[in-house]
Amino acid sequence: MSSILDGLNPEQLAAVTLPHQSALILAGAGSGKTRVLTTRIAWLLQTGQISPSGILAVTFTNKAAREMQARLGAMLPLDPRGIWIGTFHGLSNRLLRTHHREAGLPRLFQILDSADQLSAIKRLLKSMNVDTEKFEPKKVQNFINNNKDSGQRADKIEVYDPYTRRLAEFYAAYDEQCQREGVVDFAELLLRSDEMLARDSSLRQHYQDRFRHLLIDEFQDTNRLQYRWLKHFAGAASALMAVGDDDQSIYAFRGAHTGNMNEFQRDYAHDNLIKLEQNYRSHGNILDAANALISRNQARLGKNLWTAAGPGELIRVYRAYNDQEEARFIGEEAQLLHREGMALNDIAVLYRSNAQSRALEHALFSAGIPYRVYGGLRFFERQEVKHALAYLRLLANADDDSAFTRIVNFPTRGIGARTLEQLLDTAGNTQSSLWRAASGSPGNKGLSGFVQLMRAMQDAVIGLTLPEAIAHILQASGLMAHYQAEKDGQDRIDNLNELVNAAAVFVNDPDALTENGDNDGMMANFLAHAALEAGMHQAGAGDDALQLMTVHSAKGLEFQTVFLSGLEEGLFPSEQSVAEQHGIEEERRLMYVAITRARQRLYISYAQNRMLHGQTRYGIASRFLSELPTGLLKPINTSYPAAASVAMPPQTRQADDTPWRMGMNVRHAKFGTGVVVNLEGRGEDLRIQINFGGSHGMKWLALAYAKLEIA
């Protein structure tokens, strides 16, 4: 037997040595799918079934494509560059370069990145005399890209109102402008190549005759247009191998269509389904928990992960009083593991929302633990946070020129490059700051408007606490409205709200104290605190550091130890997902991905109360925790309750003359068990707000009519 097949398990071997036929490979987490794909290509080449030019292999990232090429180069004495291996967009670019005439493009067409595309749209709207406050360039960009990703040109869009009609007109005009200038944007690559292959039957036949074997990785993440593009290459004599895991489909928000796997089975694989269920990453208890959780999802293709590595340790569950205590616990436990010999690089902290990283970063910073935010920026380095801090800096110090230049035209207020250049000249000639130069330029409408805005904010925050002042500035500056208008702006909004939380925590910090207790001094101290956290304990390349990341960013990675934080209803699963079945199932798949990142040890933590939007939110443990078999869980603090019913300590704020208290566990005949989060009124008019979690969520109940009992 060939040495390249050595060490494959029976299912892997069956997939690698499959005869010339199409198949769907259902590859569970940690089951060696990359090895299967690469070995399949090597086996086809080594046995002479195909030449390198007859293989098309599609991956989702350039990194995955490079890894596949490197592995092939190590397995066989050939140049893997002869094989078409790449991403959908990379291969589309290759097609369009080769067939630019058929695609209607100049030979040396240029590709616009996102920033270039936005600039092109701004030029277009200006040439059409469009009111950019009504039609924001970013919204127009999102509209165009969303339709391109869905495979729709401007003339195919269903128009229901005048606003959408105008957007469709901008889309058509933008396409004409790009064609005239000989440029394409990122989304255009895939759509243009799809249209070319659909239109040109001889070209399509050429590639169907050439590519006898097509292999697609991460098939669960494909959207409808990508699957349509792929089908153009599949001729009657083609063998397609799609490798994926429907249980790890977590990108519906990007347009991923999980139904593609079922359609592929119907279109090509029929009954040819191979399941890779042996896991080479995690111990048995971790896999058993993942299997139990995901089994609750409906319409799965179905598989059950197992390992020969033994059961391993139980999953540790920690209930914290609040998010700060949760973060401290994670930091202390990571330090203990590190002292016992585990590298920090082998420890990951996962969270559902980017905004959660702020409390974690603060705890790690305070403990002197180096960390790295994977796939993103540290909290105080994020664009929206730096914009907000720049407003605070300019209010604290009007001569801060770097803060001025960052925000003078953000959000956009019609201050152009020429105006700023003149302002810089004025400031240089008068040896003054940009703020002072702008204050003396009443003739410029944009600059005078900015000066008035800053002065109004300065007056408005007098007498406010630091969190209140920041919350006001976020609204008055227009930052909140700007990011609310963005398609993917929710993460940025969450981060801005988390900045308010950071200030609420900071006011109780000894570093916040000033000699005379003035707010100006506290704001200056907060800005210094933010600068220090942004600059210290930043792990350099190659340094040993704790890994922080969202669960989405963790897909494809693995660690010896994983801390999964924030397992509360409304956070994980997210509040937006609880209203619909498909949303909850996607969140459950995300939880499945999180669990299966751990090799040896998994911690799950949640908090009884958490700071959100500058206020304390009282919650209940995530339903996902109650979906894990209790025999696999090990509570590691003595006050650990049943997962479905988190007992809260009594709060001081309560309605007069009533036994009901915030944080109390209650039971309702229809809605089940919940937690009291708010009270208002008194006597017969008393109303109680209760978080029931699950599909019932948050409800206000009148005590006079609601039959409640203490749980």
XYZ file of C-alpha atoms in Angstrom:
711
model
C 0.000 0.000 0.000
C 1.187 3.518 -0.785
C 2.955 5.273 2.098
C 0.738 8.361 1.687
C -2.177 6.230 2.924
C -0.401 5.108 6.089
C -2.160 6.016 9.311
C -5.564 6.754 7.791
C -8.559 5.368 9.662
C -11.125 3.297 7.674
C -13.432 6.233 6.951
C -10.575 8.521 5.942
C -9.183 5.770 3.703
C -12.594 5.304 2.061
C -12.802 9.016 1.299
C -9.239 9.256 -0.029
C -9.496 6.185 -2.293
C -13.053 6.806 -3.480
C -13.610 5.713 -7.104
C -14.338 8.323 -9.763
C -17.660 9.476 -8.322
C -19.090 12.393 -6.377
C -19.408 12.264 -2.600
C -20.238 14.377 0.431
C -17.698 13.990 3.241
C -19.258 14.914 6.573
C -16.130 15.833 8.525
C -16.578 16.415 12.239
C -14.461 18.808 14.282
C -10.895 17.522 14.684
C -11.460 14.586 12.323
C -8.555 15.362 9.977
C -10.447 16.810 7.013
C -7.466 18.794 5.698
C -5.397 15.621 5.676
C -8.178 13.801 3.817
C -8.479 16.502 1.164
C -4.744 16.771 0.591
C -4.175 13.015 0.581
C -7.074 12.564 -1.851
C -5.370 14.913 -4.329
C -1.983 13.230 -3.795
C -3.511 9.762 -4.282
C -5.241 10.787 -7.521
C -1.943 12.152 -8.854
C 0.246 9.293 -7.605
C -2.015 6.614 -9.105
C -2.064 8.430 -12.449
C -5.825 9.008 -12.470
C -5.421 12.686 -13.241
C -2.749 15.269 -14.077
C -2.278 18.367 -11.895
C -4.075 20.560 -14.436
C -7.213 18.427 -14.109
C -7.854 19.288 -10.453
C -9.790 22.248 -9.079
C -9.620 22.638 -5.290
C -11.564 25.433 -3.602
C -10.798 26.669 -0.075
C -12.209 29.531 1.978
C -8.999 31.296 2.955
C -5.660 31.972 1.296
C -4.004 30.476 4.362
C -5.823 27.159 3.824
C -4.844 27.169 0.143
C -1.170 27.740 0.991
C -1.253 24.996 3.612
C -2.727 22.548 1.118
C -0.057 23.408 -1.458
C 2.703 22.998 1.138
C 1.401 19.588 2.244
C 1.132 18.401 -1.347
C 4.670 19.560 -2.059
C 5.885 17.530 0.922
C 3.989 14.387 -0.149
C 4.845 14.274 -3.850
C 7.756 15.397 -6.045
C 5.689 17.939 -7.995
C 5.045 21.642 -8.214
C 1.595 22.043 -6.625
C 1.177 25.398 -8.358
C 0.081 23.458 -11.447
C -3.137 22.631 -9.608
C -5.847 25.240 -9.421
C -6.033 25.661 -5.633
C -7.487 28.824 -4.165
C -10.430 30.725 -2.747
C -13.606 31.431 -4.718
C -12.501 35.021 -5.298
C -8.880 34.122 -6.029
C -9.887 31.553 -8.640
C -12.437 33.979 -10.100
C -9.662 36.545 -10.503
C -7.554 33.916 -12.283
C -10.436 33.158 -14.656
C -11.099 36.806 -15.436
C -7.401 37.516 -16.081
C -7.272 34.595 -18.482
C -10.542 35.459 -20.237
C -10.750 39.226 -19.827
C -12.177 39.695 -23.335
C -14.989 37.225 -22.746
C -15.670 38.943 -19.425
C -15.746 42.390 -21.036
C -12.769 43.683 -19.046
C -9.459 45.333 -19.991
C -6.413 43.061 -19.757
C -4.937 44.970 -16.834
C -8.132 45.597 -14.866
C -7.603 46.702 -11.271
C -9.315 45.411 -8.127
C -10.835 47.878 -5.661
C -10.484 47.070 -1.983
C -13.261 48.142 0.398
C -11.816 51.616 1.014
C -11.248 52.227 -2.716
C -14.785 51.083 -3.462
C -16.234 53.479 -0.895
C -14.230 56.352 -2.404
C -15.553 55.446 -5.865
C -19.128 55.475 -4.546
C -18.592 58.878 -2.929
C -17.332 60.263 -6.255
C -20.361 58.813 -8.005
C -22.859 60.291 -5.543
C -21.165 63.681 -5.759
C -21.343 63.634 -9.567
C -25.075 62.819 -9.310
C -25.664 65.653 -6.773
C -27.007 63.165 -4.243
C -27.772 64.192 -0.658
C -25.318 61.963 1.216
C -27.148 62.476 4.499
C -30.191 60.755 3.014
C -28.169 58.220 1.025
C -25.040 57.524 3.052
C -22.159 56.183 0.919
C -21.601 53.281 3.337
C -25.241 52.215 3.026
C -25.036 52.410 -0.759
C -21.872 50.276 -0.649
C -23.594 47.660 1.519
C -26.610 47.587 -0.793
C -24.426 47.021 -3.852
C -22.279 44.324 -2.240
C -25.222 42.477 -0.701
C -26.918 42.239 -4.073
C -23.728 41.172 -5.826
C -23.158 38.465 -3.217
C -26.709 37.287 -3.900
C -25.988 37.170 -7.637
C -28.248 40.098 -8.553
C -27.568 42.963 -10.929
C -29.350 46.290 -10.551
C -31.985 45.501 -13.184
C -33.022 42.297 -11.365
C -33.719 43.907 -7.989
C -37.352 43.941 -6.893
C -38.187 47.559 -6.092
C -40.919 48.192 -3.518
C -40.385 51.842 -2.653
C -38.750 55.042 -4.004
C -35.764 54.683 -1.646
C -34.864 51.222 -2.957
C -35.432 52.431 -6.520
C -32.820 55.137 -5.991
C -30.372 52.624 -4.512
C -30.851 50.404 -7.561
C -30.156 53.429 -9.785
C -26.920 54.110 -7.883
C -25.962 50.442 -8.292
C -26.482 50.629 -12.067
C -24.562 53.917 -12.323
C -21.751 52.494 -10.163
C -21.430 49.463 -12.459
C -21.196 51.807 -15.465
C -18.524 53.905 -13.732
C -16.449 50.815 -12.865
C -16.734 49.500 -16.416
C -15.665 52.853 -17.809
C -12.657 53.006 -15.476
C -11.642 49.361 -15.966
C -11.936 48.360 -12.293
C -13.797 45.659 -10.365
C -14.597 45.379 -6.677
C -14.164 42.230 -4.609
C -17.779 41.053 -4.946
C -17.644 41.656 -8.711
C -14.939 39.005 -9.187
C -17.234 36.122 -8.326
C -20.353 37.539 -9.938
C -18.598 38.521 -13.203
C -16.947 35.104 -13.576
C -20.251 33.354 -12.789
C -22.035 35.396 -15.458
C -19.258 34.737 -17.970
C -19.430 30.965 -17.491
C -23.228 30.961 -17.592
C -23.214 32.967 -20.827
C -20.353 31.272 -22.730
C -21.186 27.604 -23.278
C -17.947 26.816 -25.151
C -15.830 28.267 -22.334
C -17.899 26.399 -19.788
C -17.450 23.144 -21.717
C -13.698 23.739 -21.887
C -13.403 23.818 -18.090
C -15.805 20.935 -17.588
C -13.610 18.823 -19.882
C -10.464 19.989 -18.113
C -11.429 19.629 -14.446
C -12.306 15.970 -13.892
C -11.957 16.262 -10.111
C -13.401 19.122 -8.074
C -12.794 19.334 -4.311
C -14.424 21.912 -2.044
C -13.450 22.571 1.556
C -15.724 24.059 4.279
C -18.741 23.450 2.077
C -21.149 24.365 4.895
C -19.983 27.986 4.570
C -20.845 28.413 0.873
C -23.606 30.777 -0.220
C -26.004 30.291 -3.133
C -23.850 32.197 -5.643
C -20.722 30.194 -4.745
C -22.557 26.912 -5.253
C -23.939 28.180 -8.565
C -20.408 29.188 -9.637
C -19.084 25.765 -8.710
C -21.736 23.936 -10.726
C -20.503 25.607 -13.930
C -17.342 23.460 -13.707
C -19.165 20.183 -13.092
C -19.630 18.211 -16.281
C -21.146 14.781 -16.788
C -17.730 13.136 -16.299
C -16.723 15.221 -13.255
C -16.310 13.841 -9.742
C -17.113 16.361 -7.002
C -16.025 15.938 -3.411
C -17.552 18.399 -0.957
C -16.098 18.345 2.553
C -17.919 20.070 5.372
C -19.747 19.899 8.664
C -23.315 21.154 8.914
C -22.891 21.311 12.710
C -20.220 23.995 12.252
C -22.205 26.240 9.927
C -21.995 29.566 11.783
C -21.932 32.209 9.048
C -25.586 32.730 8.103
C -25.047 36.465 8.733
C -22.558 36.425 5.838
C -25.006 34.642 3.552
C -23.882 31.032 4.130
C -26.664 28.645 3.103
C -26.668 25.410 5.108
C -29.145 23.948 2.638
C -26.299 23.710 0.091
C -25.161 20.471 1.741
C -28.555 18.823 1.274
C -28.750 20.186 -2.277
C -25.287 18.852 -3.068
C -26.289 15.422 -1.828
C -29.375 15.544 -4.042
C -27.562 17.010 -7.091
C -24.365 14.947 -7.031
C -23.620 12.709 -4.053
C -26.998 10.932 -3.825
C -26.419 8.241 -1.175
C -22.635 8.597 -1.255
C -22.089 10.051 2.211
C -18.942 9.339 4.259
C -18.833 10.408 7.895
C -15.529 11.245 9.592
C -16.443 10.859 13.256
C -13.180 9.876 14.935
C -11.815 12.974 16.626
C -8.055 13.430 17.098
C -8.276 16.631 19.138
C -10.418 16.390 22.268
C -10.946 13.999 25.149
C -14.156 12.021 25.441
C -16.037 14.122 28.007
C -15.653 17.220 25.855
C -16.932 15.345 22.795
C -19.841 13.795 24.701
C -20.916 17.267 25.817
C -20.683 18.583 22.247
C -22.657 15.608 20.885
C -25.416 16.009 23.491
C -25.737 19.712 22.788
C -25.875 19.556 18.995
C -28.290 16.612 18.966
C -31.046 19.098 19.855
C -30.775 20.745 16.433
C -33.201 19.560 13.780
C -32.566 18.621 10.121
C -28.949 17.586 10.758
C -27.171 15.144 8.495
C -26.163 13.490 11.744
C -22.907 12.228 13.225
C -21.437 11.384 16.628
C -17.858 12.320 17.460
C -15.727 9.840 19.383
C -12.095 9.467 20.411
C -9.661 6.775 21.427
C -7.966 9.192 23.848
C -10.135 8.352 26.863
C -12.721 10.440 28.757
C -10.304 12.972 30.253
C -11.356 15.643 32.749
C -14.866 16.848 33.555
C -15.945 20.242 32.247
C -15.443 22.860 34.951
C -18.354 25.271 35.499
C -17.900 28.536 37.375
C -20.682 30.884 38.464
C -19.443 34.408 39.150
C -21.262 37.179 40.974
C -20.504 39.652 38.169
C -18.456 39.982 34.987
C -15.493 41.490 36.852
C -15.288 38.503 39.181
C -15.618 36.177 36.198
C -12.700 37.913 34.476
C -10.562 37.796 37.623
C -11.260 34.082 38.029
C -10.203 33.378 34.441
C -6.988 35.363 34.908
C -6.125 33.631 38.185
C -6.859 30.172 36.813
C -4.782 30.863 33.687
C -1.884 31.997 35.885
C -2.147 28.786 37.912
C -2.081 26.657 34.742
C 0.909 28.626 33.492
C 2.793 28.091 36.766
C 2.090 24.370 36.406
C 3.870 24.398 33.051
C 1.243 25.176 30.427
C 2.242 27.777 27.847
C -0.054 30.804 27.695
C -0.271 30.257 23.930
C -2.091 26.996 24.679
C -4.842 28.784 26.626
C -7.737 30.557 24.924
C -10.557 32.691 26.326
C -13.625 32.696 24.076
C -16.586 35.058 24.165
C -19.718 35.598 22.072
C -19.378 39.362 21.623
C -16.280 41.483 21.037
C -17.425 43.908 23.708
C -16.896 41.226 26.384
C -13.148 41.450 25.899
C -12.956 44.777 27.779
C -13.542 43.310 31.257
C -11.257 40.373 30.455
C -8.501 42.638 29.165
C -8.733 44.807 32.274
C -8.363 41.773 34.560
C -5.379 40.459 32.592
C -3.794 43.912 32.474
C -4.217 44.291 36.246
C -2.681 40.846 36.838
C 0.244 41.527 34.488
C -0.656 38.632 32.176
C 0.435 39.166 28.544
C -2.373 38.510 26.100
C -3.173 38.752 22.428
C -6.560 39.505 20.850
C -6.776 37.066 17.963
C -8.435 38.187 14.741
C -9.088 41.674 16.059
C -7.809 44.642 18.000
C -7.484 45.080 21.736
C -10.460 46.966 23.154
C -8.879 50.415 23.490
C -7.306 50.087 20.024
C -10.574 49.522 18.151
C -11.471 52.229 15.665
C -14.774 53.234 17.235
C -13.286 53.319 20.747
C -10.360 55.471 19.562
C -12.816 57.866 17.896
C -14.786 58.157 21.147
C -11.618 58.652 23.180
C -10.504 61.366 20.752
C -13.670 63.352 21.564
C -12.886 62.964 25.276
C -9.270 63.981 24.709
C -10.227 67.124 22.835
C -12.717 68.084 25.545
C -10.017 67.534 28.158
C -7.322 69.343 26.160
C -8.304 71.657 23.311
C -4.692 71.763 22.059
C -4.582 68.009 21.304
C -4.012 68.225 17.535
C -3.970 64.461 16.933
C -7.410 64.126 18.579
C -8.665 67.085 16.545
C -7.559 65.653 13.186
C -9.093 62.266 14.026
C -12.615 63.559 14.689
C -12.969 66.931 12.963
C -14.631 65.196 10.000
C -15.793 61.986 11.661
C -18.644 61.379 11.357
C -18.568 63.222 8.024
C -19.585 66.890 8.212
C -18.409 68.170 4.839
C -14.925 69.273 5.858
C -12.695 68.474 2.911
C -8.960 67.913 2.556
C -8.463 71.428 1.172
C -10.100 73.001 4.240
C -7.902 70.957 6.576
C -4.800 71.885 4.596
C -5.646 75.588 4.952
C -6.317 75.084 8.656
C -2.928 73.426 9.113
C -1.272 76.389 7.345
C -3.120 78.874 9.583
C -2.162 76.983 12.741
C 1.475 76.818 11.591
C 1.649 80.509 10.735
C 0.080 81.600 14.022
C 1.888 79.000 16.155
C -1.450 77.855 17.552
C -3.309 74.572 17.904
C -5.762 73.414 15.248
C -8.648 73.986 17.659
C -7.681 77.625 18.188
C -7.225 78.103 14.454
C -10.643 76.538 13.787
C -12.259 78.702 16.470
C -11.013 81.746 14.579
C -12.428 80.584 11.210
C -16.118 81.603 11.361
C -16.342 81.708 7.586
C -16.137 77.947 7.162
C -19.526 76.322 7.827
C -18.134 72.836 8.525
C -15.434 73.992 10.941
C -17.697 76.425 12.782
C -20.299 73.660 13.144
C -17.676 71.364 14.668
C -16.530 74.064 17.098
C -20.135 74.701 18.162
C -20.714 70.961 18.622
C -17.676 70.561 20.896
C -18.613 73.631 22.969
C -22.183 72.377 23.353
C -20.909 68.996 24.528
C -18.549 70.654 26.991
C -21.466 72.591 28.530
C -23.756 69.548 28.529
C -21.433 67.271 30.509
C -20.966 69.717 33.396
C -22.251 68.037 36.536
C -22.569 64.602 34.918
C -20.768 61.541 36.222
C -18.012 60.141 34.018
C -20.207 57.326 32.564
C -23.070 59.776 31.967
C -20.720 62.227 30.264
C -19.341 59.562 27.946
C -22.826 58.269 27.118
C -23.897 61.816 26.191
C -20.813 62.392 24.031
C -21.356 59.139 22.126
C -24.838 60.315 21.146
C -24.179 64.028 20.623
C -21.058 63.445 18.513
C -23.031 61.343 16.040
C -20.838 58.259 16.563
C -23.762 56.066 17.629
C -25.907 57.157 14.692
C -22.997 56.628 12.297
C -22.425 53.021 13.329
C -26.142 52.274 13.548
C -26.287 53.082 9.833
C -23.627 50.478 9.019
C -24.695 46.997 7.973
C -22.231 45.331 10.362
C -22.183 48.135 12.915
C -23.643 46.258 15.896
C -20.234 45.106 17.144
C -18.986 48.696 17.075
C -22.085 49.904 18.935
C -21.551 47.191 21.545
C -17.962 48.367 21.977
C -19.063 51.984 22.446
C -21.572 50.863 25.081
C -18.800 48.864 26.708
C -16.738 52.064 26.937
C -19.508 53.446 29.167
C -19.241 50.268 31.256
C -15.463 50.729 31.486
C -16.021 54.241 32.842
C -18.605 52.961 35.360
C -16.062 50.452 36.653
C -13.231 52.990 36.611
C -14.951 55.507 38.904
C -14.584 52.989 41.744
C -10.912 52.427 40.963
C -8.266 54.095 43.168
C -6.660 55.462 40.001
C -9.810 57.497 39.340
C -9.414 59.631 42.454
C -8.405 63.258 42.014
C -7.202 65.725 44.623
C -10.373 67.830 44.572
C -12.770 65.207 43.176
C -13.485 67.177 39.979
C -14.859 65.461 36.883
C -12.253 67.000 34.574
C -9.497 65.361 36.583
C -11.347 62.034 36.586
C -11.741 62.153 32.807
C -8.020 62.857 32.417
C -7.249 59.898 34.680
C -9.601 57.686 32.670
C -7.866 58.684 29.432
C -4.498 57.882 30.998
C -5.871 54.518 32.143
C -7.099 53.771 28.592
C -3.730 54.702 27.089
C -1.896 52.459 29.553
C -4.164 49.478 28.916
C -3.752 49.968 25.178
C 0.024 50.078 25.411
C 1.013 47.626 28.128
C 1.158 43.827 28.079
C 0.821 43.838 24.307
C 2.307 40.532 23.267
C 4.713 40.771 20.364
C 4.945 38.288 17.525
C 6.185 34.973 18.850
C 5.710 35.941 22.509
C 3.957 33.525 24.848
C 0.561 35.111 25.481
C -2.984 34.213 26.469
C -5.289 34.100 23.442
C -8.519 36.145 23.502
C -11.066 35.807 20.708
C -14.714 35.571 19.719
C -16.104 32.112 19.111
C -16.427 32.954 15.409
C -12.695 33.749 15.261
C -11.859 30.466 17.027
C -13.283 28.263 14.275
C -10.523 26.065 12.856
C -8.280 26.543 15.914
C -7.596 24.323 18.929
C -6.077 24.808 22.388
C -5.060 22.701 25.358
C -7.348 24.725 27.621
C -10.389 26.795 26.689
C -12.308 29.242 28.891
C -15.796 29.833 27.480
C -17.147 32.954 29.187
C -20.499 34.722 29.377
C -22.875 31.739 29.182
C -26.021 33.733 29.947
C -29.369 34.016 28.215
C -29.382 37.030 25.929
C -25.616 36.930 25.577
C -25.016 33.351 24.449
C -27.443 32.626 22.863
C -27.631 36.245 21.738
C -30.747 38.303 22.357
C -31.416 38.624 18.613
C -31.458 34.858 18.112
C -33.988 33.780 20.745
C -37.029 34.843 18.740
C -36.548 32.335 15.931
C -35.790 28.637 15.651
C -33.090 29.053 12.999
C -31.372 31.699 15.114
C -31.199 29.451 18.183
C -29.916 26.545 16.102
C -27.127 28.669 14.653
C -26.200 29.820 18.178
C -26.163 26.175 19.280
C -23.807 25.358 16.411
C -21.621 28.230 17.596
C -21.599 26.737 21.095
C -20.663 23.382 19.549
C -17.721 25.027 17.786
C -16.631 26.631 21.071
C -16.702 23.347 23.002
C -14.760 21.444 20.346
C -11.861 23.940 20.393
C -10.642 22.368 23.692
C -8.221 19.461 23.691
C -7.795 18.621 27.387
C -9.593 21.071 29.645
C -12.729 23.174 29.234
C -14.073 25.843 31.591
C -17.543 27.355 31.215
C -18.383 30.486 33.192
C -21.277 32.875 33.577
C -22.156 35.850 35.750
C -25.210 36.629 37.862
C -25.045 40.264 36.810
C -23.179 42.016 34.052
C -22.632 45.633 33.088
C -24.353 46.386 29.780
C -24.932 49.880 28.346
C -23.691 51.373 31.605
C -26.278 49.542 33.714
C -26.267 46.300 35.669
C -28.207 43.519 33.963
C -29.400 40.522 35.965
C -29.541 37.310 34.013
C -29.961 33.576 34.128
C -27.608 30.878 32.971
C -27.702 30.009 29.272
C -30.042 27.245 28.172
C -26.992 25.674 26.535
C -25.519 24.957 29.945
C -28.665 23.054 30.944
C -28.443 21.073 27.677
C -25.127 19.537 28.719
C -25.309 16.242 30.668
C -24.840 17.060 34.358
C -22.580 14.021 34.774
C -20.001 15.722 32.565
C -19.955 18.949 34.597
C -17.848 19.767 37.642
C -18.947 22.844 39.641
C -15.871 24.606 40.958
C -17.467 27.045 43.371
C -19.638 25.864 46.228
C -22.533 28.188 45.479
C -23.093 26.628 42.046
C -26.878 26.283 41.434
C -28.908 24.245 38.982
C -28.113 25.630 35.532
C -31.708 26.544 34.731
C -32.238 28.551 37.913
C -29.548 30.950 39.072
C -30.088 32.221 42.614
C -29.204 35.899 42.945
C -28.126 37.615 46.164
C -30.716 40.082 47.508
C -30.334 43.601 46.142
C -30.788 46.773 48.142
C -33.014 48.462 45.535
C -36.606 47.272 45.917
C -40.181 48.536 46.006
C -41.457 49.556 49.435
C -43.470 47.130 51.566
C -43.009 44.057 49.399
C -41.138 40.793 49.837
C -40.184 40.756 46.149
C -36.561 41.701 45.489
C -34.382 42.196 42.434
C -32.341 39.085 41.729
C -34.915 36.783 43.327
C -35.763 33.494 41.593
C -39.502 33.180 40.879
C -41.776 30.672 39.187
C -44.764 31.372 36.893
C -47.289 28.736 35.849
C -46.993 29.542 32.136
C -43.518 31.042 31.671
C -41.555 28.854 34.080
C -38.614 29.936 36.237
C -37.123 33.409 35.919
C -35.201 36.144 37.702
C -36.628 39.449 38.949
C -34.679 42.236 37.244
C -36.796 45.318 38.008
C -39.665 46.554 40.198
C -41.931 49.572 39.947
C -45.003 50.857 41.740
C -46.305 49.687 45.091
C -49.202 47.848 46.646
C -51.798 46.718 44.094
C -50.008 48.684 41.361
C -46.730 46.805 41.780
C -45.253 45.571 38.507
C -42.319 43.175 38.289
C -39.992 42.717 35.317
C -38.766 39.124 35.042
C -36.193 37.533 32.765
C -37.584 34.084 31.942
C -34.928 33.376 29.311
C -35.613 31.041 26.402
C -38.450 31.928 24.063
C -40.335 33.899 26.746
C -37.516 36.368 27.404
C -38.177 39.532 29.429
C -41.724 40.255 30.666
C -43.438 42.877 32.855
C -46.120 41.323 35.051
C -48.688 43.052 37.261
C -48.464 41.361 40.644
C -52.190 41.762 41.270
C -52.939 39.423 38.349
C -49.836 37.292 37.941
C -49.629 34.153 40.028
C -46.008 34.113 41.082
C -44.208 32.146 43.730
C -40.665 32.267 45.029
C -38.653 29.456 43.420
